[in-house]
XYZ file of C-alpha atoms in Angstrom:
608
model
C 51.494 13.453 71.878
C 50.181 14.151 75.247
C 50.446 11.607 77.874
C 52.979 9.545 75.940
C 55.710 7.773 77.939
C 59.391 9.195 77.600
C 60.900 5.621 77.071
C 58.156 3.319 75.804
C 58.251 -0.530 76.703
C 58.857 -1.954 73.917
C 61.602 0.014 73.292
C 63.782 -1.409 75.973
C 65.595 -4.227 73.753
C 68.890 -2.916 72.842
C 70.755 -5.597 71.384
C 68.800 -8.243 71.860
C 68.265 -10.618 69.058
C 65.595 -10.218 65.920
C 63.516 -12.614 66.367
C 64.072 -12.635 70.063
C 65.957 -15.799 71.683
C 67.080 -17.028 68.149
C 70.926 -18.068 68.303
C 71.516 -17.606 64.810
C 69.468 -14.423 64.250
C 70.538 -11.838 61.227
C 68.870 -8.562 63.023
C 69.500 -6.691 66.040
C 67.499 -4.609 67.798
C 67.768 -0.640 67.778
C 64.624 0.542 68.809
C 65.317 4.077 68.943
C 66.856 6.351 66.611
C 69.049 7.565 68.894
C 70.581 3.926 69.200
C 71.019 3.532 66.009
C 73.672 6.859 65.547
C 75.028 5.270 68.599
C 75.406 2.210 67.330
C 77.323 4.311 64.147
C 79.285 6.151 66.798
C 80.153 3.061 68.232
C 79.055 4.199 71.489
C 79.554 1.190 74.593
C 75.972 1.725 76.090
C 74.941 0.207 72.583
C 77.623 -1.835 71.168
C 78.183 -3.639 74.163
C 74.934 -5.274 74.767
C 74.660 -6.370 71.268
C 74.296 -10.013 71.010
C 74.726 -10.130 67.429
C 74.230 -8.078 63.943
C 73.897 -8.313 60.713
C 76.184 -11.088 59.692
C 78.370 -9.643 57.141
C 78.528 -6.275 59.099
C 79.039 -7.797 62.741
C 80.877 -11.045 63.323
C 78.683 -13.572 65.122
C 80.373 -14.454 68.589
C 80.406 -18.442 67.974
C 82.925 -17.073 64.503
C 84.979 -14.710 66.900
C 85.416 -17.305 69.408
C 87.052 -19.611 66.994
C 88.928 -17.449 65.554
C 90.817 -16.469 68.753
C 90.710 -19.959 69.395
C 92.641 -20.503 66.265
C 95.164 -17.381 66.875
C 95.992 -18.655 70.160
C 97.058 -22.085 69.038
C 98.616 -21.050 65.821
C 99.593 -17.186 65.960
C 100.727 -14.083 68.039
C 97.523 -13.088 70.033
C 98.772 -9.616 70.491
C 99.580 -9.114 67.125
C 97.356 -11.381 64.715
C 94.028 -11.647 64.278
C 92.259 -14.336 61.851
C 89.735 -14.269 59.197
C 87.520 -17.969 58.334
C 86.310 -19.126 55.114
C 84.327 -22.049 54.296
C 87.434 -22.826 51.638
C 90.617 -22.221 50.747
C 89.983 -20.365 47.674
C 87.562 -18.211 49.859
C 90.610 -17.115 52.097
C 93.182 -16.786 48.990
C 91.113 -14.522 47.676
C 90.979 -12.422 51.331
C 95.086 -13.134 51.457
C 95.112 -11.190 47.585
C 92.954 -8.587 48.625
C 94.645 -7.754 52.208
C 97.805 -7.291 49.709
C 96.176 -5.544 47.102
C 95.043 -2.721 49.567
C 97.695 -2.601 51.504
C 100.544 -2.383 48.211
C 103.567 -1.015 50.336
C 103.418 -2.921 53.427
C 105.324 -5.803 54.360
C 103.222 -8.574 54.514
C 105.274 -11.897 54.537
C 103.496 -13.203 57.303
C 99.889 -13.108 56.219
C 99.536 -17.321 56.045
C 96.397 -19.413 55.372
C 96.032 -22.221 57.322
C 93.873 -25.015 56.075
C 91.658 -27.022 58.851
C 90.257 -30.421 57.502
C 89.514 -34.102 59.689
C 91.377 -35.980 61.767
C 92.542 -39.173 60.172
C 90.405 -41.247 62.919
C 87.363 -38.648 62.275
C 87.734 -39.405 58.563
C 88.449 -43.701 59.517
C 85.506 -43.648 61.586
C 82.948 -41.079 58.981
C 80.910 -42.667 56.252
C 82.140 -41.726 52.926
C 78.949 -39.195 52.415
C 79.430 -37.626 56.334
C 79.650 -34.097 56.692
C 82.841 -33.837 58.172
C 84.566 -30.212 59.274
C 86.626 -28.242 57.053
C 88.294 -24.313 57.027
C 90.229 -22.038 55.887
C 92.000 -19.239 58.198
C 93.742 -16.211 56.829
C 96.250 -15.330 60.204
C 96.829 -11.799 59.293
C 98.338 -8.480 61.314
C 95.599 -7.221 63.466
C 96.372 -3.761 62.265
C 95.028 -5.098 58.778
C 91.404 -5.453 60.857
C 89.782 -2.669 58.710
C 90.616 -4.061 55.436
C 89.899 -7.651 56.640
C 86.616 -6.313 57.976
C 85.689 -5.046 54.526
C 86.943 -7.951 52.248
C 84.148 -9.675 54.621
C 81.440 -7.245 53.796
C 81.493 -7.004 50.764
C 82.350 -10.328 49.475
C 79.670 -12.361 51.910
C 82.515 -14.720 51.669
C 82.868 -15.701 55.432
C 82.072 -18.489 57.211
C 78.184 -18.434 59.068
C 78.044 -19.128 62.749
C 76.420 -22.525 62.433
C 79.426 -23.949 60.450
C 82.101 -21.846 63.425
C 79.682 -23.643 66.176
C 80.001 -27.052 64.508
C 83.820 -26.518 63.735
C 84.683 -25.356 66.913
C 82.910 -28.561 68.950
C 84.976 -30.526 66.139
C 88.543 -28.463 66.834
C 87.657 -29.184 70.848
C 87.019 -32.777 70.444
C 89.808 -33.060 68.364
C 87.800 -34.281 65.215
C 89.582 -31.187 63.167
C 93.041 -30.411 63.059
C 95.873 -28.152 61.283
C 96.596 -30.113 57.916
C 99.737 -30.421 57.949
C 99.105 -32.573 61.415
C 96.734 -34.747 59.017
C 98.261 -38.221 57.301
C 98.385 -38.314 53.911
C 97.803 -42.045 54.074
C 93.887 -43.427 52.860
C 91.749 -43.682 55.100
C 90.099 -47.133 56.455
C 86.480 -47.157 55.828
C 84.365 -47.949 58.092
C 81.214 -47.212 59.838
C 81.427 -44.725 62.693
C 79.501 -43.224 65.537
C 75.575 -43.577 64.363
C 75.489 -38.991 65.148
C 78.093 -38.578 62.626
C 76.751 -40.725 60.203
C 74.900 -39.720 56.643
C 71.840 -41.612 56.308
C 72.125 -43.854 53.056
C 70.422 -42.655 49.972
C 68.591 -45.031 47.441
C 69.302 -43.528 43.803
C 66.055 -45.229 42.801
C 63.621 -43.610 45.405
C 62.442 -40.135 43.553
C 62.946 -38.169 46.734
C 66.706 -38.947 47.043
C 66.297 -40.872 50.512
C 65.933 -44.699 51.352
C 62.996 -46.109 51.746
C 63.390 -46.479 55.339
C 63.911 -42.563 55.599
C 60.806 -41.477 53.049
C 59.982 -37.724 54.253
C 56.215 -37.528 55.638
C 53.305 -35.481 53.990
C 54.954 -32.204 56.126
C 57.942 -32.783 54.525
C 59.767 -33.999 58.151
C 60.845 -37.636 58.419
C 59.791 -40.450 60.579
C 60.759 -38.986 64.040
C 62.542 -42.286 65.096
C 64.815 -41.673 62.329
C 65.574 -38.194 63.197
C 67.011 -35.809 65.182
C 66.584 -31.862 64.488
C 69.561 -29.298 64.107
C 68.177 -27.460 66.574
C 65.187 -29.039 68.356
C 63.837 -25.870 70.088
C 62.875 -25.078 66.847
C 60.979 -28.734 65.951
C 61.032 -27.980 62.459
C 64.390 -28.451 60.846
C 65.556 -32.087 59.124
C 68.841 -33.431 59.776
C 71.489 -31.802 58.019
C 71.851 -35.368 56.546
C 69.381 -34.020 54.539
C 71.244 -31.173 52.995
C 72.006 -31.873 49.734
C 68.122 -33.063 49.075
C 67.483 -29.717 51.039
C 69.984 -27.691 48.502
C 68.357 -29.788 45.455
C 65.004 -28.614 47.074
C 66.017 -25.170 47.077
C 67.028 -24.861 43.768
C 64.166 -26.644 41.988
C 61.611 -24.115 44.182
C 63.693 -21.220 42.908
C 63.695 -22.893 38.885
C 59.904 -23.879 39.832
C 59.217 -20.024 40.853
C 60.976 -18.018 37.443
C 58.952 -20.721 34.916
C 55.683 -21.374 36.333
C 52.429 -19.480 36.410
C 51.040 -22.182 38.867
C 50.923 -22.691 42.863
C 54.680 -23.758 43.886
C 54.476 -27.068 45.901
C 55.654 -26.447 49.510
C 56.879 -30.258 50.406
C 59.896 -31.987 49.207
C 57.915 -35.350 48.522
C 55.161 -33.144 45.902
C 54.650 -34.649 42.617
C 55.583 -31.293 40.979
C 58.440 -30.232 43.621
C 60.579 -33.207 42.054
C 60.800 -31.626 38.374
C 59.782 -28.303 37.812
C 60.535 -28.065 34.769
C 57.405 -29.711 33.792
C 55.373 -27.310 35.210
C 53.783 -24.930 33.045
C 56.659 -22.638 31.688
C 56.825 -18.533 30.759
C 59.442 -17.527 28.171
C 62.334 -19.368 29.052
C 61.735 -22.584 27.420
C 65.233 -24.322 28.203
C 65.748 -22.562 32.016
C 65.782 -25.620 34.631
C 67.105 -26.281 38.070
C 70.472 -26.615 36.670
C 71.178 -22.990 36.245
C 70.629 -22.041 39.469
C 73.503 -22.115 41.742
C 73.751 -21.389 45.824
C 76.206 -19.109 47.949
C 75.767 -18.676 51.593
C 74.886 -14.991 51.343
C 73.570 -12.781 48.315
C 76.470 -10.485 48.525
C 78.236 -13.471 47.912
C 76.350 -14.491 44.927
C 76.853 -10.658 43.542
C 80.711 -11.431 44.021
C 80.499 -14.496 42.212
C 78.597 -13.221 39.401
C 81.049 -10.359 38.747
C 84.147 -12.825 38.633
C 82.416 -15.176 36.441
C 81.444 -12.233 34.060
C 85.376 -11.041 34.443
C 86.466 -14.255 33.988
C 84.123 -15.253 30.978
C 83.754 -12.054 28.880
C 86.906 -9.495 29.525
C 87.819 -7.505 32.117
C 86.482 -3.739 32.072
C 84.585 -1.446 34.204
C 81.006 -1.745 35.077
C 77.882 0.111 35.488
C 75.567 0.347 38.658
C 72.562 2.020 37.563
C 70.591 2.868 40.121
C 71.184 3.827 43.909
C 72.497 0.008 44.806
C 72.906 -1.700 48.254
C 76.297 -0.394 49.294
C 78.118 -3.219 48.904
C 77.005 -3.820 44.920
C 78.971 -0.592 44.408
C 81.797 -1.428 46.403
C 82.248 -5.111 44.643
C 82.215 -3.087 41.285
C 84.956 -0.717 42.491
C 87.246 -2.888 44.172
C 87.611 -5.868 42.581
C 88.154 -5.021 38.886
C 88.594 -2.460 36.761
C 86.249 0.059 38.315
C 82.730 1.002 38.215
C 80.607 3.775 36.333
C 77.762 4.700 38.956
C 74.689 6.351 37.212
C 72.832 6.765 41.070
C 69.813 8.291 40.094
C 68.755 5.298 37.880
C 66.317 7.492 35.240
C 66.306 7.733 31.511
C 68.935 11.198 31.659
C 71.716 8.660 32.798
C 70.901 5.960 30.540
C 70.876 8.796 27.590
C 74.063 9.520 29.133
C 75.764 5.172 29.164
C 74.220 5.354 25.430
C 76.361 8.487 24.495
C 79.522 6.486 25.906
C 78.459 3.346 24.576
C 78.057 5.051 20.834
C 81.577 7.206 21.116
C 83.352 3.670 21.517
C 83.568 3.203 25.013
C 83.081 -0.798 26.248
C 81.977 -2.160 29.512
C 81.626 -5.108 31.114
C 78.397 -5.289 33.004
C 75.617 -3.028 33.936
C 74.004 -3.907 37.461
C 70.732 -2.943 38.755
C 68.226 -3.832 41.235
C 64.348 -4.204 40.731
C 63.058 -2.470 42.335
C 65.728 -0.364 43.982
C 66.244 -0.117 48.137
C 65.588 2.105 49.569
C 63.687 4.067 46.894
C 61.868 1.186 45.383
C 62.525 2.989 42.148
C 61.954 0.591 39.135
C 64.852 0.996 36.101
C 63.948 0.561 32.556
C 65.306 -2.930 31.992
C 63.298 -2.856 28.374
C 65.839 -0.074 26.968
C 68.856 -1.416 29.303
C 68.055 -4.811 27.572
C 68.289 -3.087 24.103
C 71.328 -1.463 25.012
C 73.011 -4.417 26.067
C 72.235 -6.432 23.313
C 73.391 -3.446 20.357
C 76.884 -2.671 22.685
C 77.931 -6.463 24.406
C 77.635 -6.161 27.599
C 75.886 -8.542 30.288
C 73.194 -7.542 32.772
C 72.947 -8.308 35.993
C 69.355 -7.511 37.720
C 69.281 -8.386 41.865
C 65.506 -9.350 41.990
C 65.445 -9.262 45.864
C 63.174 -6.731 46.623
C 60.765 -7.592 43.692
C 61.051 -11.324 44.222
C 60.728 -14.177 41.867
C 56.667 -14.282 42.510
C 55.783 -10.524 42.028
C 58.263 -9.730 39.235
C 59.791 -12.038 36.024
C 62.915 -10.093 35.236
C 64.700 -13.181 33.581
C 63.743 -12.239 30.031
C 66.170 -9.137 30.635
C 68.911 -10.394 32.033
C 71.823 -12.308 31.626
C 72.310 -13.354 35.355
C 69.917 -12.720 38.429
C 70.791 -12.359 41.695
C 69.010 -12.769 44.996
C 69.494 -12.590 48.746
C 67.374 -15.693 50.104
C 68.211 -14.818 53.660
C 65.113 -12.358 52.768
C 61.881 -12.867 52.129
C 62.667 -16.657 50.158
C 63.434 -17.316 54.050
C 61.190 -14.886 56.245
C 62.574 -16.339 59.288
C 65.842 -13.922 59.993
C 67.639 -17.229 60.810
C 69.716 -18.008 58.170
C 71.651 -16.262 55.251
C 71.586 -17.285 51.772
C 72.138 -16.627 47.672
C 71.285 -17.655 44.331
C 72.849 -16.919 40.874
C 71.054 -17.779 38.612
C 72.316 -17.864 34.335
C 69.508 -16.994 31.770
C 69.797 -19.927 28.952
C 68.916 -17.666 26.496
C 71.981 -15.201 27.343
C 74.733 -14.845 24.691
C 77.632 -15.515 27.896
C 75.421 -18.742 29.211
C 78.037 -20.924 27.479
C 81.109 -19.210 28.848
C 79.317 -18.391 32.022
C 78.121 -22.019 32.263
C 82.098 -23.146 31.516
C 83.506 -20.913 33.655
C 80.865 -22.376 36.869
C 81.754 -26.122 35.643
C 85.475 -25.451 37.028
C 85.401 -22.572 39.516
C 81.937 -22.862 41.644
C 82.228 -24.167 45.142
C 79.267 -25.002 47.122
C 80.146 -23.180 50.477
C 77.056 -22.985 52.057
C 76.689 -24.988 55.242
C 74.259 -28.683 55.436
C 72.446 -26.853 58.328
C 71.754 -23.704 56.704
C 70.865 -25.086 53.835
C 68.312 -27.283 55.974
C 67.127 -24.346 57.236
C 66.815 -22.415 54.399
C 64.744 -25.332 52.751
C 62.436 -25.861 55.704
C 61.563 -21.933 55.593
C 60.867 -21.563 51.765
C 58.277 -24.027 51.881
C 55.295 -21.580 52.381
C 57.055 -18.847 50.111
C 54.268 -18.285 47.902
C 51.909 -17.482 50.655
C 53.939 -15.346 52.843
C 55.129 -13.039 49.864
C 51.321 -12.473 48.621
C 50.348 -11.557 52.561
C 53.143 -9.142 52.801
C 52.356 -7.895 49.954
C 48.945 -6.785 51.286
C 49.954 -5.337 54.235
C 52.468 -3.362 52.478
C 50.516 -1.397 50.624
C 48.060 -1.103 52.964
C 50.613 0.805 55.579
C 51.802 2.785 52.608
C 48.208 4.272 51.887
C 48.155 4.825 55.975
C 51.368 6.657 55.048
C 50.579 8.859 52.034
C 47.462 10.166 54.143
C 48.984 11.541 56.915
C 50.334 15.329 56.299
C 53.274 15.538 58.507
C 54.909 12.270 56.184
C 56.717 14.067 53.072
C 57.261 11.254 50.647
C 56.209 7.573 50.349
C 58.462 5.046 48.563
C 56.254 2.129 47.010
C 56.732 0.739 43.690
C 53.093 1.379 43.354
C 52.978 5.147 44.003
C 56.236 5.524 42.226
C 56.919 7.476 38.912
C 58.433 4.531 37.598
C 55.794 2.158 38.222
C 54.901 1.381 34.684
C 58.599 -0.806 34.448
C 57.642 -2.524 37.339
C 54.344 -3.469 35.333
C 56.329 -4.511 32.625
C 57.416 -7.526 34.473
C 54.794 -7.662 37.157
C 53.035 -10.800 37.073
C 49.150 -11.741 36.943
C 47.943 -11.084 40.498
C 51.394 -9.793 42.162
C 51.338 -7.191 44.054
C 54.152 -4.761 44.820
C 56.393 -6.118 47.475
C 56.594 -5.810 51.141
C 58.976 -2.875 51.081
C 58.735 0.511 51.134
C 60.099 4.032 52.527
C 59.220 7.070 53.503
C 60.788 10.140 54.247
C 59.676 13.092 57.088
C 59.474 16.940 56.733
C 61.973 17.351 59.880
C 64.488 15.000 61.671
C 62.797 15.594 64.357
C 59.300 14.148 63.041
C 61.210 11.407 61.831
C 62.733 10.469 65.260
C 59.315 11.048 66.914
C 57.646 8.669 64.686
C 60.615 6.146 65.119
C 60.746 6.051 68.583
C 56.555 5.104 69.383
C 57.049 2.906 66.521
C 55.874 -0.800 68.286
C 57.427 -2.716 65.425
C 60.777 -5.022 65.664
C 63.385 -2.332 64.713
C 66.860 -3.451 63.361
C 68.593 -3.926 60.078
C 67.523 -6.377 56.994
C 64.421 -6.863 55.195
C 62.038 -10.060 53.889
C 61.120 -11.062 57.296
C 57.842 -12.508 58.242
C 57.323 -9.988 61.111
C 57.353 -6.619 60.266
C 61.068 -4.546 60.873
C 61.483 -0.959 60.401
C 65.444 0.845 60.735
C 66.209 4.355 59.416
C 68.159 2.968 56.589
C 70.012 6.432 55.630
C 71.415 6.540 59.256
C 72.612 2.855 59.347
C 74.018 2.718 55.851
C 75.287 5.874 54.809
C 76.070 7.317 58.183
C 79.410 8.817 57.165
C 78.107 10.251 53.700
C 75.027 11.564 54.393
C 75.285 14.469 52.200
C 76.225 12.038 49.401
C 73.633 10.136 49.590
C 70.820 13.049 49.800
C 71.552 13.991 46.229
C 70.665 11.085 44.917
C 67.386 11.104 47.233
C 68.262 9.502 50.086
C 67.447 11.594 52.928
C 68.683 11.225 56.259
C 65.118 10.833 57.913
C 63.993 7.999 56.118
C 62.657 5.557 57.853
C 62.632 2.085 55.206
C 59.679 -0.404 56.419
C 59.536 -4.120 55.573
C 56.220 -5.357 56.058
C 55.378 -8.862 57.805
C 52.359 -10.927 58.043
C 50.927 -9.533 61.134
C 46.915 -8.948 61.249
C 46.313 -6.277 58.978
C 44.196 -4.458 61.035
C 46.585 -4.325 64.081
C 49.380 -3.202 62.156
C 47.643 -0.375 61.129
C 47.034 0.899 64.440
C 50.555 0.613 65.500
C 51.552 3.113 62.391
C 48.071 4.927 63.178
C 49.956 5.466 66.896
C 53.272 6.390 65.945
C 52.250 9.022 62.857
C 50.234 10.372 65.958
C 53.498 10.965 68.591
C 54.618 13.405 65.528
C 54.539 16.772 66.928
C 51.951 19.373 65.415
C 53.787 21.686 62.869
């Protein structure tokens, strides 16, 4: 494109934050294409000036910090490097899988070490405080790699919000080794007012005193007050959290039965039971079978172990090409995995053929609609299947979302990553299982939760996360809009090859299936270029915020192929997934405006 700029302003970010200036941010920016095989090269020019990452792929700085911290107090800093967990079950599970991987090595001196209160923290703490707790696996720093993965593709690690407000707890001595710790009861009594929990009035419907009532926003009297983080002037006191977590759920339970406008405020008639809202098809489905995790690879995790633990152990099915790290949960921690990538009716006819000769499986997992391909699977038929042959299905509704798409009805357990779109704000992480009353496993499943579910996410995320959802319903109809506008800006230019939208796809009729009255199709989409070279063109002039994950309210754009399946390239183009695909998650921008920034970039792509 003549006249065009060789590096163009707002290109210049490398590594900064996404959003910009946010502490806690989930994106990065890599605003060219060449930074992002850099940043898979692990070239310095990039990987040094990032400021953060994705938070399961790059551990945030305040988590690295305490974890040398840690090392240096309790290990061999040359030698040992440690992993945190929000629990100790969290890091016995990374201590079994460091072994499990690594079957011939001598590992004796892998150790967890358990972090917990001071006996004056706890003396001086009302009994409801939030007081600091973790778990560190101290493992040999050769075992990095494997440590590094367990993270991944668990989600099980600790977020940098809980590693900032342990490690000003381990420096002010408020945390300590346990085996420095008392055993003795503590002495209650009331302690500093900022590391108090506000009292809570059982009979007050919103869960807080009447002194504390939340305002018609949803924030609290500001003399009573004082924000996680007030350069954001939005977020309650992670006093708050378990009303937030309550919150959370109910707007999640609220979202799967109700045909009707979600509230947005805690204090809502409607936003206190949801289950009196008007209902779909799941007539017994409340709050109650909805349970957090701190990230929705995490809540994938859990839902495999409680379908392992509840049903049988045997391999599972990932229909569809998954997020990586679905696959990888499959494979590694179980039996195995059967993965049908193309997702279409030849590799169903295929499972049926195995199913019918005797073969048994545990699970089949899909997504719905797929990323990056935003291809829809047949969840009538996998339904039937699963109900004729026993086995459980697991659908992750992320992309789709609870307001477009009502995939309950066909599955045993959903899964979702709330970090995305539930959130929009890229500040926090998040995940939801959630058990389908109706499923034949609900009582097992629902047994096997009573005794092994831990609630590891973090008060202040969860305060976050709360504060965020509250204008879900809006946001994901917006985004929705935009979306398919950009993807009709897409599909008429000549020099784009293919466009990825539920809408345009050949397996749009299952998305109608469970498409909802008035939904649209998502904010997500792909598309694919004639040439790499196209591709990086287009890329590069694209004035977007450019960086990894998806649901935000501003629009983000990353050449997904590149960033997730670097190293297999070739593996992942059979199953469609091309190397110059660019994957585009729309945001709420002026529709207009954000159809002249594609307008601009589709025109920097050199004349064929």
């Amino acid at each position: 494109m003549p006249g065009l700029p060789a590096v163009l302003p707002f290109n210049d970010t490398v590594g900064d934050t996404v959003p910009p200036d946010t502490a806690h941010a989930v994106s990065v920016s890599l605003p060219t294409w060449r930074s992002n095989v850099a940043y898979e090269e692990g070239e310095r020019w990039v990987v040094e000036k990032m400021q953060c990452g994705y938070p399961r792929f790059f551990i945030h700085k305040s988590i690295d910090r305490l974890a040398a911290t840690i090392v240096h107090h309790h290990g061999d800093q040359n030698r040992e490097k440690a992993m945190l967990f929000a629990s100790h079950k969290g890091a016995q599970r990374c201590e079994s899988f460091l072994k499990r991987q690594n079957p011939n090595a001598n590992l004796s001196c892998i150790r967890i070490l358990d972090f917990i209160p001071a006996t004056h923290a706890r003396e001086t703490a009302e009994p409801n405080a939030i007081l600091p707790r973790l778990s560190a696996v101290i493992y040999p720093a050769e075992l990095w790699p494997t440590a590094k993965q367990f993270w991944q593709h668990t989600g099980e690690g600790m977020s940098s919000r809980r590693a900032e407000f342990c490690h000003r707890a381990l420096d002010e001595h408020r945390m300590v080794e346990s085996s420095l710790v008392s055993n003795s009861p503590p002495r209650v009594t009331r302690g500093p007012k900022r590391y108090q929990k506000l009292s809570v009035d059982l009979k007050n419907t919103n869960g807080l005193s009447n002194s504390e009532e939340l305002g018609t926003n949803g924030v609290s009297n500001p003399d009573s007050v004082q924000f996680v983080e007030e350069r954001f002037g939005r977020n309650l006191n992670s006093t708050f959290a378990s009303q937030a977590k309550l919150a959370v759920r109910k707007r999640i339970a609220g979202s799967l039965i109700s045909d009707t406008e979600l509230p947005e405020s805690l204090d809502h008639p409607e936003a206190e039971n949801p289950t009196r809202l008007r209902r779909r098809d799941v007539p017994s489905f409340s709050a109650d079978d909805v349970f957090l995790y701190p990230t929705g690879m995490n809540a994938i995790f859990h839902a495999h172990e409680a379908l392992k633990s509840s049903i049988r152990e045997a391999k599972s099915v990932m229909y569809g090409f998954p997020y990586v790290d679905t696959l990888k949960v499959l494979e590694k921690f179980g039996p195995g995995a059967v993965f049908y990538g193309h997702g279409n009716s030849s590799d169903l006819d295929d499972l049926e053929r195995r199913l019918e000769s005797g073969e048994r499986i545990l699970s089949l997992f899909c997504e719905f609609p797929g990323n990056p391909l935003l291809r829809s699977p047949d969840v009538k038929r996998i339904r039937a299947l699963a109900d004729k042959y026993d086995f459980a299905v697991v659908i992750d509704e992320t992309i789709g979302n609870f307001l477009n798409v009502h995939v309950l009805p066909y599955a045993d357990v959903l899964v979702s990553s709330l970090t995305k779109i539930f959130s929009g704000d890229s500040n926090v992480m998040g995940g939801s299982m959630i058990l389908n009353p109706n499923s034949r496993y609900y009582s097992g499943l629902k047994q096997y939760l009573s005794e092994d579910y831990e609630d590891t996410q973090f008060e202040e995320d969860s305060v976050y996360l709360e504060r965020n959802s509250r204008d879900f319903v809006s946001r994901s109809q917006r985004v929705s809009h935009n979306a398919e506008v950009i993807a009709d800006t897409l599909r008429a230019h000549p020099r784009v090859k293919q466009v990825n939208y539920p809408k345009y796809s050949d397996t749009k009729h299952f998305y109608d299936v469970c498409r909802l009255p008035d939904a649209g199709y998502g904010g997500l989409l792909s598309a694919t270029f004639h040439t790499m070279e196209d591709a990086e063109a287009f890329y590069d002039h694209l004035d977007t915020q450019k960086g990894p994950s998806l649901g935000t309210n501003f629009t983000i754009s990353s050449p997904f192929v590149i960033l997730a399946h670097y190293t297999e390239l070739d593996w992942a183009a059979q199953f469609g997934c091309e190397a110059s695909l660019v994957r585009f998650s729309v945001g709420l921008e002026d529709t207009e405006s954000l159809k002249k920034a594609f307008d601009f970039a589709l025109a920097a792509i050199p004349s064929s």
